[in-house]
PDB file of C-alpha atoms in Angstrom:
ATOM      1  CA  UNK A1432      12.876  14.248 -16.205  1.00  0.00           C
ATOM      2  CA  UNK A1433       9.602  13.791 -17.519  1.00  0.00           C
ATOM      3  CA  UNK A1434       6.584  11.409 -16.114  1.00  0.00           C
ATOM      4  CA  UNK A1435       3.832  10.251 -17.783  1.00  0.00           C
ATOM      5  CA  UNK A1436       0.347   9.027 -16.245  1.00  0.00           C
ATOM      6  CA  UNK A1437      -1.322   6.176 -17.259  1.00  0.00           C
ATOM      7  CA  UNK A1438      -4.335   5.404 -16.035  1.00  0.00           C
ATOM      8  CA  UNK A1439      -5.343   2.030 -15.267  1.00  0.00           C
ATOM      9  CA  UNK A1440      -8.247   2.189 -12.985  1.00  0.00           C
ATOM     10  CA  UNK A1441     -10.954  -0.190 -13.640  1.00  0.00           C
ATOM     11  CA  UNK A1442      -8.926  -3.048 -15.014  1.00  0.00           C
ATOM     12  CA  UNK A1443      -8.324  -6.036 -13.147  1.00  0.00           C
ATOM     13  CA  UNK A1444      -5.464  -8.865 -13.027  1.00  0.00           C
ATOM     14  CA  UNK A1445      -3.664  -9.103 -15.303  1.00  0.00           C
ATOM     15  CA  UNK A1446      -4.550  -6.035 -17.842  1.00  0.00           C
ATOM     16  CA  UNK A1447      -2.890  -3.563 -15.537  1.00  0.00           C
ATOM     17  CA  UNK A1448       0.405  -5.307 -15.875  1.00  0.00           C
ATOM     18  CA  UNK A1449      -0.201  -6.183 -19.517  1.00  0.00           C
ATOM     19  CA  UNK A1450      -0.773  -2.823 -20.780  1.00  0.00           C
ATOM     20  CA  UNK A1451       2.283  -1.421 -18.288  1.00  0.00           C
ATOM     21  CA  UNK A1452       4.772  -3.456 -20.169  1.00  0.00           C
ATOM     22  CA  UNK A1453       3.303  -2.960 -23.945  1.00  0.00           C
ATOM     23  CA  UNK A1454       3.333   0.768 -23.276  1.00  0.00           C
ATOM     24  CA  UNK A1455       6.849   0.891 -21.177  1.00  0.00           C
ATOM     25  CA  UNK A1456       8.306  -1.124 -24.227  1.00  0.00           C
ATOM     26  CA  UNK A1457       7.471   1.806 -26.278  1.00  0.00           C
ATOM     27  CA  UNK A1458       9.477   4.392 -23.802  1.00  0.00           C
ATOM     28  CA  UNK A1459      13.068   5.166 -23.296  1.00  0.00           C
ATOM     29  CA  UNK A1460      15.509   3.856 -20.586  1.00  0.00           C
ATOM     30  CA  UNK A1461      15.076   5.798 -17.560  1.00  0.00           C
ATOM     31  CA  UNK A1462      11.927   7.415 -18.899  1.00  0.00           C
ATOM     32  CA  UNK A1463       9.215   7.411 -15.765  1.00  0.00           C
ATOM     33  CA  UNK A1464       5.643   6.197 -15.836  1.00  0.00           C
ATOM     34  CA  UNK A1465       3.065   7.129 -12.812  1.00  0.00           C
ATOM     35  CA  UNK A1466       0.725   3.731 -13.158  1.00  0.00           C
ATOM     36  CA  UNK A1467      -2.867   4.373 -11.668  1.00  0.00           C
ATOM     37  CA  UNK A1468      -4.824   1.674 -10.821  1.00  0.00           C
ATOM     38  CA  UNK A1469      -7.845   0.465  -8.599  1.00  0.00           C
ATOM     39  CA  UNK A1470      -6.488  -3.157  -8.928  1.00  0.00           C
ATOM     40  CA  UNK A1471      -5.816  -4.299  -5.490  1.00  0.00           C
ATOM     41  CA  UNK A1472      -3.795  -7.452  -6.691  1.00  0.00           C
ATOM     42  CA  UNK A1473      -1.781  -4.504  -8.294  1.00  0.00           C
ATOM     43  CA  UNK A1474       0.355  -4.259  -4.950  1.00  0.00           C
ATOM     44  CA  UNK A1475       1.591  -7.306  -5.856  1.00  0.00           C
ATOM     45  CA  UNK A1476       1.266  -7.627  -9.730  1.00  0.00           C
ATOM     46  CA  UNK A1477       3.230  -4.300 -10.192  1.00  0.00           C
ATOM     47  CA  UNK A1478       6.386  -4.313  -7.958  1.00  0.00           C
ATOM     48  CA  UNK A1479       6.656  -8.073  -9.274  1.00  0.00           C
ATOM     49  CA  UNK A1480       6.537  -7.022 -13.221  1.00  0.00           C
ATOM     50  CA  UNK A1481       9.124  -4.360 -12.321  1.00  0.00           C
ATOM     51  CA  UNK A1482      11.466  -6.294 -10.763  1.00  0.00           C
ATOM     52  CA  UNK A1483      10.852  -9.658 -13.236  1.00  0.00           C
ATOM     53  CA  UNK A1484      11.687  -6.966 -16.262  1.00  0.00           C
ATOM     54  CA  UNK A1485      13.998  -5.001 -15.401  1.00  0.00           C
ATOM     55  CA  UNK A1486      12.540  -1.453 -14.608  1.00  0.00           C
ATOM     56  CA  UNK A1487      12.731   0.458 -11.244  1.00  0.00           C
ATOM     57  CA  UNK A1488      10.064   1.145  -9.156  1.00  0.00           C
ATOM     58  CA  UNK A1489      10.922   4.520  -7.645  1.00  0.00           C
ATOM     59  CA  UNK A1490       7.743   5.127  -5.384  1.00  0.00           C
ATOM     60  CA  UNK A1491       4.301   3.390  -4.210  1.00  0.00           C
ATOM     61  CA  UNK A1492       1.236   5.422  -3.064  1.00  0.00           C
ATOM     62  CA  UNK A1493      -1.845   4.330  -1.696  1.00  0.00           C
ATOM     63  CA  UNK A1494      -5.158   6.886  -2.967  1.00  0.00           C
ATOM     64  CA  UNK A1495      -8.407   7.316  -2.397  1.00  0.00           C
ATOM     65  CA  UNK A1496      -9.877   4.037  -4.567  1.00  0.00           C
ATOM     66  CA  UNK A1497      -6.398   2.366  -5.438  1.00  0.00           C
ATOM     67  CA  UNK A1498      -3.064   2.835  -5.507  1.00  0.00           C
ATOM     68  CA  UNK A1499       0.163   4.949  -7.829  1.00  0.00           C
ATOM     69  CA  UNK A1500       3.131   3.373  -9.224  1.00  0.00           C
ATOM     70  CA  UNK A1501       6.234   5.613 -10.231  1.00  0.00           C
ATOM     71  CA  UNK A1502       7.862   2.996 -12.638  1.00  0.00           C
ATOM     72  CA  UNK A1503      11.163   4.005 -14.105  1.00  0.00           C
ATOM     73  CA  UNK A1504      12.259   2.142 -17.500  1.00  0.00           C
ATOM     74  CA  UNK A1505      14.721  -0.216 -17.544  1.00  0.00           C
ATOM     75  CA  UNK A1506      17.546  -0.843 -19.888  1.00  0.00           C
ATOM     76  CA  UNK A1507      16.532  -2.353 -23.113  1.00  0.00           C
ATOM     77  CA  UNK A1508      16.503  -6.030 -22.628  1.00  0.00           C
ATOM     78  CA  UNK A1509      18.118  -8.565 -25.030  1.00  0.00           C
TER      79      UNK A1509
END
């Protein structure tokens, strides 16, 4: 399965979210998106989105100046 980056560092609350969702809308279900940020509200913010929307998220990692998302899209929602 492929997985896309995008990078989000730099952008705080609530951009990082914002931009997640307009660019997820524009994937597949079950496509997978690594989300980068520096955000540190994005700890919350992210696994929040994921689980208001409807999309998976498959893995959390903490790096050197913020933190990766592995988000996994959701079934198109009505």
């Amino acid at each position: 399965m492929a997985e896309h980056t995008y990078d989000l560092k730099g952008l705080n609350c609530p951009l990082p979210v914002l931009k997640a969702k307009k660019r997820l809308a524009t994937m597949q279900p079950g496509s997978r998106l690594w989300l980068e940020t520096t955000d540190p509200l994005a700890v919350i913010d992210i696994p929040a989105f994921c689980s208001d929307d409807g999309h998976q998220l498959i893995e959390t990692a903490a790096v050197p100046g913020g933190h990766r998302f592995l988000v996994e899209r959701g079934e198109l929602q009505a």
